[in-house]
PDB file of N, CA and C and ligand atoms in Angstrom:
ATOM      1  N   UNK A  62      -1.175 -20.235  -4.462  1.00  0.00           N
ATOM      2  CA  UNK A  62      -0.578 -19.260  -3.529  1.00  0.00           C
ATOM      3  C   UNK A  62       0.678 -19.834  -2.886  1.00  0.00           C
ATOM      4  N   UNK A  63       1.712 -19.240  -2.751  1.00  0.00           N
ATOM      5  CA  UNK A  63       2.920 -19.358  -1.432  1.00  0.00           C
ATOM      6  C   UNK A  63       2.769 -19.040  -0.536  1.00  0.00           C
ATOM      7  N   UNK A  64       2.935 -19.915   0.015  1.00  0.00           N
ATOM      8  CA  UNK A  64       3.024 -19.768   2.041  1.00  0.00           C
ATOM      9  C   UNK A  64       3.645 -18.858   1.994  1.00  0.00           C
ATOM     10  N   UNK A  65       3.128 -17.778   2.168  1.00  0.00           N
ATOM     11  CA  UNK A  65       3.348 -16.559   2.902  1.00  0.00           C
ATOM     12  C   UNK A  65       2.747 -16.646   4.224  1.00  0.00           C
ATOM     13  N   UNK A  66       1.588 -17.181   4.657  1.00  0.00           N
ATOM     14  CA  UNK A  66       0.903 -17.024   5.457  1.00  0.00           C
ATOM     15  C   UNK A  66       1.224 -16.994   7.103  1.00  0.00           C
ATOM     16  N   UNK A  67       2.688 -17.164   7.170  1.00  0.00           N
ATOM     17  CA  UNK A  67       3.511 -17.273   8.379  1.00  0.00           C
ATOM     18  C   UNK A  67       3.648 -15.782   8.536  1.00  0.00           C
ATOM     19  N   UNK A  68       3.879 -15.221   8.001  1.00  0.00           N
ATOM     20  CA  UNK A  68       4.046 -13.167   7.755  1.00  0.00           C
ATOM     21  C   UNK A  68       3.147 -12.854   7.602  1.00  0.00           C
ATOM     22  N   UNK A  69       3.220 -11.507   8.760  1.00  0.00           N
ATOM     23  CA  UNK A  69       2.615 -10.806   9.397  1.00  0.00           C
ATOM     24  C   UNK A  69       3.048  -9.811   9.095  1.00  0.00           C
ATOM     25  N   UNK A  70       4.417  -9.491   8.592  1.00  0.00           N
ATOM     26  CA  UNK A  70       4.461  -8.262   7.335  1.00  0.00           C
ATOM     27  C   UNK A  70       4.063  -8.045   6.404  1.00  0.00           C
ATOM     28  N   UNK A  71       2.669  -6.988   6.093  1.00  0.00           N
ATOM     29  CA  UNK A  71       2.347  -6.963   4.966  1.00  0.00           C
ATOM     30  C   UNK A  71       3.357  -6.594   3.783  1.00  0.00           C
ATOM     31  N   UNK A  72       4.939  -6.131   3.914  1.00  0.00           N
ATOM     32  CA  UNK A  72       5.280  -5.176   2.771  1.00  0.00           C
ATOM     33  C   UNK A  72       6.321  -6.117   2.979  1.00  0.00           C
ATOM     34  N   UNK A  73       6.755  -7.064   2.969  1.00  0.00           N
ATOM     35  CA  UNK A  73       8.251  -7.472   3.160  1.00  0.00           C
ATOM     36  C   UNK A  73       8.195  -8.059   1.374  1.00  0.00           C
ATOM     37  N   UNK A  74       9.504  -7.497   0.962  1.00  0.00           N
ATOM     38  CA  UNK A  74       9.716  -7.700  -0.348  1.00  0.00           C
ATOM     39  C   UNK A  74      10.455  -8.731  -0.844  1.00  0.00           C
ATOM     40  N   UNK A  75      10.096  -9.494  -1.845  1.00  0.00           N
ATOM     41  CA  UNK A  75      11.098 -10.221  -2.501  1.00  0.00           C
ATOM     42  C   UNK A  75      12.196 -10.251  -2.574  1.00  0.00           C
ATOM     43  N   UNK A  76      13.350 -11.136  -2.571  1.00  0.00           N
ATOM     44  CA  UNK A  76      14.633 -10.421  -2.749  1.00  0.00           C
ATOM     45  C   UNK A  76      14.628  -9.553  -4.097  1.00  0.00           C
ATOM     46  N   UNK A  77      14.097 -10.563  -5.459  1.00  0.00           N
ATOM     47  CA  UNK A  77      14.767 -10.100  -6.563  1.00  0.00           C
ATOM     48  C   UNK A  77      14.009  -9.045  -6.383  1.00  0.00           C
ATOM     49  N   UNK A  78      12.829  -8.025  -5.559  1.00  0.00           N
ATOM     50  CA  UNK A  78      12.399  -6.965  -5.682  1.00  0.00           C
ATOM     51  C   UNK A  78      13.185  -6.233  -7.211  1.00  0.00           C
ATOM     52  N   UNK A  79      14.204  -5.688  -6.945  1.00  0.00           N
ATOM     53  CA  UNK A  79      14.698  -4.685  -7.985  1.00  0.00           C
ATOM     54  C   UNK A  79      14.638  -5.104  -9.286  1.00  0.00           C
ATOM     55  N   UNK A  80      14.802  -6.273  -9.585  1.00  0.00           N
ATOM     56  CA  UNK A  80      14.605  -7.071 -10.805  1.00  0.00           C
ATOM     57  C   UNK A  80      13.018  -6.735 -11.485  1.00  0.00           C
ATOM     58  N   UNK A  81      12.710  -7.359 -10.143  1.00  0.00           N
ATOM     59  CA  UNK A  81      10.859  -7.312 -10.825  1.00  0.00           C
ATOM     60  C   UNK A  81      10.430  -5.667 -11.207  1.00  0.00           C
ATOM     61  N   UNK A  82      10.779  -4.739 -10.288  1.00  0.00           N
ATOM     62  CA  UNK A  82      10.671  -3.618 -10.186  1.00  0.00           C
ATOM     63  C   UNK A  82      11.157  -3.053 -11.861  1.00  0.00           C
ATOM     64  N   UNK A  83      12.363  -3.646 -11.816  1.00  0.00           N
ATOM     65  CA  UNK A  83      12.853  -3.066 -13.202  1.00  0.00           C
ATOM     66  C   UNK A  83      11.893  -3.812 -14.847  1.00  0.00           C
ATOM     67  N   UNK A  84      11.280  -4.833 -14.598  1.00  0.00           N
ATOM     68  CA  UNK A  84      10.518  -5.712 -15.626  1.00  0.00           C
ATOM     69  C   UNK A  84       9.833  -4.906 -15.565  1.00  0.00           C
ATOM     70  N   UNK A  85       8.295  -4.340 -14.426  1.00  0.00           N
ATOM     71  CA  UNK A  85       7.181  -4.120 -14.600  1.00  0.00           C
ATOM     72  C   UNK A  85       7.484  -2.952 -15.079  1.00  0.00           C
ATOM     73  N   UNK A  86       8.356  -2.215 -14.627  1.00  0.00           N
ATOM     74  CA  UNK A  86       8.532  -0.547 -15.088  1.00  0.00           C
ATOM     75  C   UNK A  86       8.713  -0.698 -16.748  1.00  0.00           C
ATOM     76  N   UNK A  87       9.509  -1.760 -17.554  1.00  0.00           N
ATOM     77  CA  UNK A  87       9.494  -2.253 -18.533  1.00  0.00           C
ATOM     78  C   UNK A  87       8.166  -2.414 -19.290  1.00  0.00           C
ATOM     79  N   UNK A  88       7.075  -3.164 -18.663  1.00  0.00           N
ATOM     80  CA  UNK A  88       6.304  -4.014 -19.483  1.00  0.00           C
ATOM     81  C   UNK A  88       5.173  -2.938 -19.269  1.00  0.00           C
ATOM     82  N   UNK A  89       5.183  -1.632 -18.476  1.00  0.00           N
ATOM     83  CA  UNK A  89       3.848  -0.598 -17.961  1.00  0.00           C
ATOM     84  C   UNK A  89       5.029   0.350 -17.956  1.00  0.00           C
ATOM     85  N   UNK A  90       5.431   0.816 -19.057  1.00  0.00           N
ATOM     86  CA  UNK A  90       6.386   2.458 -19.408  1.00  0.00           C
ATOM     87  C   UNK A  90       4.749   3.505 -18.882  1.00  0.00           C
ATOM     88  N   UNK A  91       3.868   3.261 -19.114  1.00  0.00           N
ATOM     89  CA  UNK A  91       2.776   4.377 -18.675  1.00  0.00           C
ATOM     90  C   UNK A  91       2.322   3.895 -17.384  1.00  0.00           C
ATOM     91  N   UNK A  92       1.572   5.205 -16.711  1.00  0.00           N
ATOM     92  CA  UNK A  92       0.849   4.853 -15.146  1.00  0.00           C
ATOM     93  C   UNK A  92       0.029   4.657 -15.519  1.00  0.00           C
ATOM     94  N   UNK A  93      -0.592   3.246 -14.824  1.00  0.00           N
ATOM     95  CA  UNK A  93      -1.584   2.322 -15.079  1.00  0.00           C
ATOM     96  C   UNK A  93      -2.647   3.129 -13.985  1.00  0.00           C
ATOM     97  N   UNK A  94      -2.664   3.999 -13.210  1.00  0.00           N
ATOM     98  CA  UNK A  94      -3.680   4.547 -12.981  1.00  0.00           C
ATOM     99  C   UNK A  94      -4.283   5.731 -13.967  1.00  0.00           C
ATOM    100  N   UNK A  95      -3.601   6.659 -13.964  1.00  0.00           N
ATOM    101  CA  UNK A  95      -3.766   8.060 -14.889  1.00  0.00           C
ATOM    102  C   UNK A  95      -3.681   7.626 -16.253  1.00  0.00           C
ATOM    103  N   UNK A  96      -3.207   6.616 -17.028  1.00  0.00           N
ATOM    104  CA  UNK A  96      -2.515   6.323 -17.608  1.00  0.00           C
ATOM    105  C   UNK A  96      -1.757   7.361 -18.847  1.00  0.00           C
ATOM    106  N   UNK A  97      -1.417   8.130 -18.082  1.00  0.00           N
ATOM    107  CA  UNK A  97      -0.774   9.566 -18.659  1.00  0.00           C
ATOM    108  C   UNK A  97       0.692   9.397 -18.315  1.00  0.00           C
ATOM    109  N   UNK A  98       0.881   9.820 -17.151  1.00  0.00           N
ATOM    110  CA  UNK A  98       2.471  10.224 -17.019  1.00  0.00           C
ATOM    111  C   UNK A  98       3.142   8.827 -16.557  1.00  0.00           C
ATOM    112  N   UNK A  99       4.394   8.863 -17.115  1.00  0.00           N
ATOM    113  CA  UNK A  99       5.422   8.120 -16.926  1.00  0.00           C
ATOM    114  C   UNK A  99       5.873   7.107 -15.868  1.00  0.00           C
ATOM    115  N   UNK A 100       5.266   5.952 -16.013  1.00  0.00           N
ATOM    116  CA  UNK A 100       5.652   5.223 -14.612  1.00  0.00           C
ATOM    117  C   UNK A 100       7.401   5.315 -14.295  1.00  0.00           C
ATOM    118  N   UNK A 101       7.073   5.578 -12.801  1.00  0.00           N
ATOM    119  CA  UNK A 101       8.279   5.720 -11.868  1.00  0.00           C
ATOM    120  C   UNK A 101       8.415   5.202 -10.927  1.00  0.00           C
ATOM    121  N   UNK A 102       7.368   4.222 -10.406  1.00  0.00           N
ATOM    122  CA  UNK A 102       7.622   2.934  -9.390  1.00  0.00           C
ATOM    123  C   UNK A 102       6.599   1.902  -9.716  1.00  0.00           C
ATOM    124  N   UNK A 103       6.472   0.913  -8.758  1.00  0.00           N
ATOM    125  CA  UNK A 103       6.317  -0.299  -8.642  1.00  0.00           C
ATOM    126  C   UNK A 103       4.824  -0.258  -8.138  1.00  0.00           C
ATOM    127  N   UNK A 104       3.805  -0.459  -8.172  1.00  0.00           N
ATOM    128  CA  UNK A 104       2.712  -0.330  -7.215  1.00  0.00           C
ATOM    129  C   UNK A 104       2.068  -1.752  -7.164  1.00  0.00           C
ATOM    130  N   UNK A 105       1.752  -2.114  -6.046  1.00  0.00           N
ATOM    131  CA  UNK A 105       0.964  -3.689  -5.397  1.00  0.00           C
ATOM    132  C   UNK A 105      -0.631  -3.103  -6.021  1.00  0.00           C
ATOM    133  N   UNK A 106      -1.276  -3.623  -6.681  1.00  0.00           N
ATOM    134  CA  UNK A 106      -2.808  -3.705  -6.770  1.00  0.00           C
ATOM    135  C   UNK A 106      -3.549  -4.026  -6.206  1.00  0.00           C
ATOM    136  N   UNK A 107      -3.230  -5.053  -5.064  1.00  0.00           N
ATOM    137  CA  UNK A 107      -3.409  -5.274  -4.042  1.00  0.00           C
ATOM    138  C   UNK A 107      -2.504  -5.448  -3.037  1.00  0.00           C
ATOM    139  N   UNK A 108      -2.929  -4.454  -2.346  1.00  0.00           N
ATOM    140  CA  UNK A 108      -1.889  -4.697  -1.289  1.00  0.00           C
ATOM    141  C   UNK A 108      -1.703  -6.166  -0.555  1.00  0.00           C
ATOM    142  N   UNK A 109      -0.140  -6.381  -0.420  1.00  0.00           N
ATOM    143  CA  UNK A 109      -0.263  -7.402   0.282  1.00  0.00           C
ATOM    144  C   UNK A 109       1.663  -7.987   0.246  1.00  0.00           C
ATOM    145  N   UNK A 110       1.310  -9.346   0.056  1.00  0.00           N
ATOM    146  CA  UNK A 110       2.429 -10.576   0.154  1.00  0.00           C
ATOM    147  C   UNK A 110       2.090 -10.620  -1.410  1.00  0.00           C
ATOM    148  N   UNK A 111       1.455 -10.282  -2.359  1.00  0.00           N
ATOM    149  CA  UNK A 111       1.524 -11.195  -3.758  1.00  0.00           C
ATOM    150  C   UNK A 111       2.215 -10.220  -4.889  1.00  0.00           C
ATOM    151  N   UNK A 112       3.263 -10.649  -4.658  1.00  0.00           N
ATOM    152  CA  UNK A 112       4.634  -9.941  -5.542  1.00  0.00           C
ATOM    153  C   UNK A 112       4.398 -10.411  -6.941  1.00  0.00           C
ATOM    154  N   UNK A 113       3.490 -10.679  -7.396  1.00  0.00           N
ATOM    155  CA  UNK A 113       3.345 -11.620  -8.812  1.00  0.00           C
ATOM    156  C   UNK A 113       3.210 -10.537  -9.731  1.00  0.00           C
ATOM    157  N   UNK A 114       3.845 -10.768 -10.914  1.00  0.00           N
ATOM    158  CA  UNK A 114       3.590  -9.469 -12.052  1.00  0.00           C
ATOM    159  C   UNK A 114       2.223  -9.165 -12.090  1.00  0.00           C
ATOM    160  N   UNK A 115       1.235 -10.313 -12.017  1.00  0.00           N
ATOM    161  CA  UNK A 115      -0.306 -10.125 -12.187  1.00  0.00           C
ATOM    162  C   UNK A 115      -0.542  -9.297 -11.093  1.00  0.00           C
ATOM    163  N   UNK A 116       0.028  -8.846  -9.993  1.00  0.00           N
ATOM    164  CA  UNK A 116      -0.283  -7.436  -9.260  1.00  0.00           C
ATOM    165  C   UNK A 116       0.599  -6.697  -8.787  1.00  0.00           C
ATOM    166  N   UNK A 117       1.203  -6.641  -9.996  1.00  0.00           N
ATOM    167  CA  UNK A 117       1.925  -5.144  -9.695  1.00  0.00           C
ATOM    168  C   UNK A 117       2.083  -4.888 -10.866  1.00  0.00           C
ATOM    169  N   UNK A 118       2.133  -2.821 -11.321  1.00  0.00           N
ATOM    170  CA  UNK A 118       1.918  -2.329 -12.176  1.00  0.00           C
ATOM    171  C   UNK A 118       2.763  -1.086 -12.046  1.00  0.00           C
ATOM    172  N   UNK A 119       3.034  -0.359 -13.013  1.00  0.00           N
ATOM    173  CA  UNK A 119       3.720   0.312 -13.115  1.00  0.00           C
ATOM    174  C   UNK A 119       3.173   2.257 -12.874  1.00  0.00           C
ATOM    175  N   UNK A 120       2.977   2.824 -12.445  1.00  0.00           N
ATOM    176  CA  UNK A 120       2.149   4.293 -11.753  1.00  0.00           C
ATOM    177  C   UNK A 120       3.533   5.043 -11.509  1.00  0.00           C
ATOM    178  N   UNK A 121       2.854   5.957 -11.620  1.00  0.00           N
ATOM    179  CA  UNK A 121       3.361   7.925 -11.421  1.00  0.00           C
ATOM    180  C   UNK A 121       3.411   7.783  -9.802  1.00  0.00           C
ATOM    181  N   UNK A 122       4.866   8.721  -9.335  1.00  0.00           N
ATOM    182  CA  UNK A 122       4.650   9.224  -8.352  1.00  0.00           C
ATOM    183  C   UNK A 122       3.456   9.501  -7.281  1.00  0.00           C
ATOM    184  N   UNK A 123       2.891  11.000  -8.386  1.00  0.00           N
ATOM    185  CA  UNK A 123       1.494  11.192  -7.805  1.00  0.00           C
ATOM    186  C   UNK A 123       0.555  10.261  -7.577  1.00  0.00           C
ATOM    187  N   UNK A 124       0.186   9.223  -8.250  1.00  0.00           N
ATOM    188  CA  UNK A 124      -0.661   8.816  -8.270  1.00  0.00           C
ATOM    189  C   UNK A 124      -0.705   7.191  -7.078  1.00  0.00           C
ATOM    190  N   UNK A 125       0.969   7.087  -6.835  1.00  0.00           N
ATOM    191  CA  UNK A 125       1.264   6.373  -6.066  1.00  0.00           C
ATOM    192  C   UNK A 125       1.189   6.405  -5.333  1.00  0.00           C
ATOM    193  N   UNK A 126       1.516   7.986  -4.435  1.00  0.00           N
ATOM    194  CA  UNK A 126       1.822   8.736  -3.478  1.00  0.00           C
ATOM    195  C   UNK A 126      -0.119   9.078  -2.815  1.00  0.00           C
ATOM    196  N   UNK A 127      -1.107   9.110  -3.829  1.00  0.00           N
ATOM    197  CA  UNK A 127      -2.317   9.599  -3.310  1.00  0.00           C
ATOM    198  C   UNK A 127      -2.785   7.723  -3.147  1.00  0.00           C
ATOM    199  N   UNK A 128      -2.779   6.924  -3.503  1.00  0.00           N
ATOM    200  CA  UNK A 128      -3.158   5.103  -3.830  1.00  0.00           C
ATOM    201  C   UNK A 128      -2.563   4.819  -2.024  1.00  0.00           C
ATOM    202  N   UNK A 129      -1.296   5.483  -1.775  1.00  0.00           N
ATOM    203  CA  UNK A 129      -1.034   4.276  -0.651  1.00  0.00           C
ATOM    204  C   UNK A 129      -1.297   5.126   0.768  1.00  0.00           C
ATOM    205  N   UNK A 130      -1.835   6.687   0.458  1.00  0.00           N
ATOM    206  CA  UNK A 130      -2.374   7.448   1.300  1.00  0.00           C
ATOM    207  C   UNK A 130      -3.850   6.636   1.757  1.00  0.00           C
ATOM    208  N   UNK A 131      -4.419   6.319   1.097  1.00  0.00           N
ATOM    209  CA  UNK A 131      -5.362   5.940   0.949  1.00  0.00           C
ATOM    210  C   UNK A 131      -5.600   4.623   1.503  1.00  0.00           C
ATOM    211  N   UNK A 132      -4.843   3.703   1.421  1.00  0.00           N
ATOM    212  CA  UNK A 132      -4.337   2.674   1.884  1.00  0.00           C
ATOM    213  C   UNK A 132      -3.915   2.905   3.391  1.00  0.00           C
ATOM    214  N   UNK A 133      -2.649   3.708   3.202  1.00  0.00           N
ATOM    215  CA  UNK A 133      -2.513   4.410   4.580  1.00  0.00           C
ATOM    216  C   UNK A 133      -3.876   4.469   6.237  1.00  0.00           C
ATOM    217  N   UNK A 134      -4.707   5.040   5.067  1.00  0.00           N
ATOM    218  CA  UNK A 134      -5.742   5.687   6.076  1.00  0.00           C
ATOM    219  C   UNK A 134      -6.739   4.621   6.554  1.00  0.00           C
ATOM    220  N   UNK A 135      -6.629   3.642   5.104  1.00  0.00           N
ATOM    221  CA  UNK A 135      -7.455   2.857   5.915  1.00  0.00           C
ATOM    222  C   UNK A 135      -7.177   1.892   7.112  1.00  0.00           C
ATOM    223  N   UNK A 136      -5.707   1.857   6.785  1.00  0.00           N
ATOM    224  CA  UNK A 136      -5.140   0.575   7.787  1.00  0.00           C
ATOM    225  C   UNK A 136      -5.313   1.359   9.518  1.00  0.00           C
ATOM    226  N   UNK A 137      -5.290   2.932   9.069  1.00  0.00           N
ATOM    227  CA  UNK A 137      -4.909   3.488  10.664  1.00  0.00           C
ATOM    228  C   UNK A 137      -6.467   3.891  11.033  1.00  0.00           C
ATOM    229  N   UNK A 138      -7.295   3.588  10.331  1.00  0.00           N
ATOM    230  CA  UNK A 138      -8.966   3.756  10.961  1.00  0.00           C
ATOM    231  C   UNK A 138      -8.889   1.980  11.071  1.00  0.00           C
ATOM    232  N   UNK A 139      -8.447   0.987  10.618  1.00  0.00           N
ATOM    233  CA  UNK A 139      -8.906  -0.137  11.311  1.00  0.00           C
ATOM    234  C   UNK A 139      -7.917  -0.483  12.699  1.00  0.00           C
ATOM    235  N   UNK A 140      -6.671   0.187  12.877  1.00  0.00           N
ATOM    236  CA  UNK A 140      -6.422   0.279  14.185  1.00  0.00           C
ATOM    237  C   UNK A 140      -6.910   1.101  14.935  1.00  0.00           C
ATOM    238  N   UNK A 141      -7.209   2.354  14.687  1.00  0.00           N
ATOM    239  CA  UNK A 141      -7.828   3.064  15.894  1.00  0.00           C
ATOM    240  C   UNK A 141      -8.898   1.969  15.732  1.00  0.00           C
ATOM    241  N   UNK A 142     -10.088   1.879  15.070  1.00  0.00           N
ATOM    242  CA  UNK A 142     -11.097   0.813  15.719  1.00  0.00           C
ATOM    243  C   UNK A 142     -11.150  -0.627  16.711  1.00  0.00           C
ATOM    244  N   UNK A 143     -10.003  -1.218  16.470  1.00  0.00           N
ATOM    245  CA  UNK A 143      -9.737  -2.215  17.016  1.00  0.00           C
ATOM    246  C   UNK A 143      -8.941  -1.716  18.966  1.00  0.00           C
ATOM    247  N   UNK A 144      -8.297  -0.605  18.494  1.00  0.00           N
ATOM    248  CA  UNK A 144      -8.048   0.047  20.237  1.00  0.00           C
ATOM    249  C   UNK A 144      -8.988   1.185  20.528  1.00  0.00           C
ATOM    250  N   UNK A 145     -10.094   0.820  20.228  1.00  0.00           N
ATOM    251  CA  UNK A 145     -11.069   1.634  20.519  1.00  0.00           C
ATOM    252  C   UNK A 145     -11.323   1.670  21.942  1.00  0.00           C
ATOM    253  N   UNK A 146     -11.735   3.007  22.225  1.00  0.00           N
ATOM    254  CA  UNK A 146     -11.957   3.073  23.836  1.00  0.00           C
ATOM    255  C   UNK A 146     -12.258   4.711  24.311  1.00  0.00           C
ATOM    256  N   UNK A 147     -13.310   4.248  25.165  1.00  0.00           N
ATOM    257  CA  UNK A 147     -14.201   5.537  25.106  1.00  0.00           C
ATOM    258  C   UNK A 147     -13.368   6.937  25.518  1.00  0.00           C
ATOM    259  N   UNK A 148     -13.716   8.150  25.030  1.00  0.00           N
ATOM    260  CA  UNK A 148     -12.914   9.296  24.921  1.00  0.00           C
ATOM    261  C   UNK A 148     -13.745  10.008  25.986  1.00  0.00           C
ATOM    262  N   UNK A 149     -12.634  10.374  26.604  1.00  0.00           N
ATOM    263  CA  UNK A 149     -13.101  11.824  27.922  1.00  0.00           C
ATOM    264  C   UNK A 149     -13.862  12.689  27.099  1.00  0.00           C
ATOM    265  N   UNK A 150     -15.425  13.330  27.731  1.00  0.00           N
ATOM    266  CA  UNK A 150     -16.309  13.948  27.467  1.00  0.00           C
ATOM    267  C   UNK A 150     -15.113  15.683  27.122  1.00  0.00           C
ATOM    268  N   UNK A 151     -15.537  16.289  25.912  1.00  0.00           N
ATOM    269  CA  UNK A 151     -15.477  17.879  25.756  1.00  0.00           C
ATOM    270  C   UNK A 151     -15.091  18.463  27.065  1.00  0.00           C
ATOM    271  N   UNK A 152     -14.142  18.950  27.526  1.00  0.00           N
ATOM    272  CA  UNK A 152     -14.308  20.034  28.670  1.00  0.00           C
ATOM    273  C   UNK A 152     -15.602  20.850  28.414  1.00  0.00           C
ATOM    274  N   UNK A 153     -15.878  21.532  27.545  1.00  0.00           N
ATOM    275  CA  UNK A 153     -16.929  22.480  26.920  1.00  0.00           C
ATOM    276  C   UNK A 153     -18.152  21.720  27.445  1.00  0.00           C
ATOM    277  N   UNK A 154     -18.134  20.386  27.743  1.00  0.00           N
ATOM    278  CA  UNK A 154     -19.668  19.541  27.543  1.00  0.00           C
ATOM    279  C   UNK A 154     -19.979  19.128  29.443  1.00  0.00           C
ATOM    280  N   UNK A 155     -18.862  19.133  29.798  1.00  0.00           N
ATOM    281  CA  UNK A 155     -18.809  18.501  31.618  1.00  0.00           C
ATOM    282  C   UNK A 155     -19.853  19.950  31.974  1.00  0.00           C
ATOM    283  N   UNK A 156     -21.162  19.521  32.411  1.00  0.00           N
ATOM    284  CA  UNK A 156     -22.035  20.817  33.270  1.00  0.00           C
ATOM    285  C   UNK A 156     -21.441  20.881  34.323  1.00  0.00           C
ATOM    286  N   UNK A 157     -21.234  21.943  35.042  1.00  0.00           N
ATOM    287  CA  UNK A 157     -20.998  22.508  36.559  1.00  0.00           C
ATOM    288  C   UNK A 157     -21.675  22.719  37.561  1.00  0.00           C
TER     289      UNK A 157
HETATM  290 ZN1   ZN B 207      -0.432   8.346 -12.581  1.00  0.00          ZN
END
């Protein structure tokens, strides 16, 4: 592994990003999820710091677009959990 471990950005990219970007789109012409339609970006397999060809692959729009939703959602349910804090009762629920 490379010391990455000083970053605290999960997405900060390589410089040669575009380079690599342009290889993997090369070496995965198909989306490695669907593996149907036409890769058109870059996707991390695991998300993270590890820019290594061994995880990243070449995916469809769609399929990119639903992968980092997903990703998305989980990162913002482990922050709401972590600022968790109890929620004002229902108006509907306060008895009178
Ligand atoms: Zn796809």
């Amino acid at each position: 592994m490379l010391a990455w471990s000083g970053s605290d950005r999960a997405s900060r990219l390589p410089r040669d990003w575009p380079r690599r970007r342009a290889r993997i789109l090369r070496r995965d012409p198909v989306c490695g999820v669907c593996q149907r339609a036409p890769s058109t970006e870059v996707d991390h397999i695991t998300p993270g710091d590890d820019h290594s060809d061994a995880n990243l692959q070449g995916i469809c729009t769609p399929c990119h677009a639903s992968k980092s939703g997903r990703e998305g959602g989980r990162a913002a349910a482990a922050r709401r959990a972590s600022a968790y804090r109890p929620t004002e009762p229902h108006p509907g629920l306060i008895e009178r």
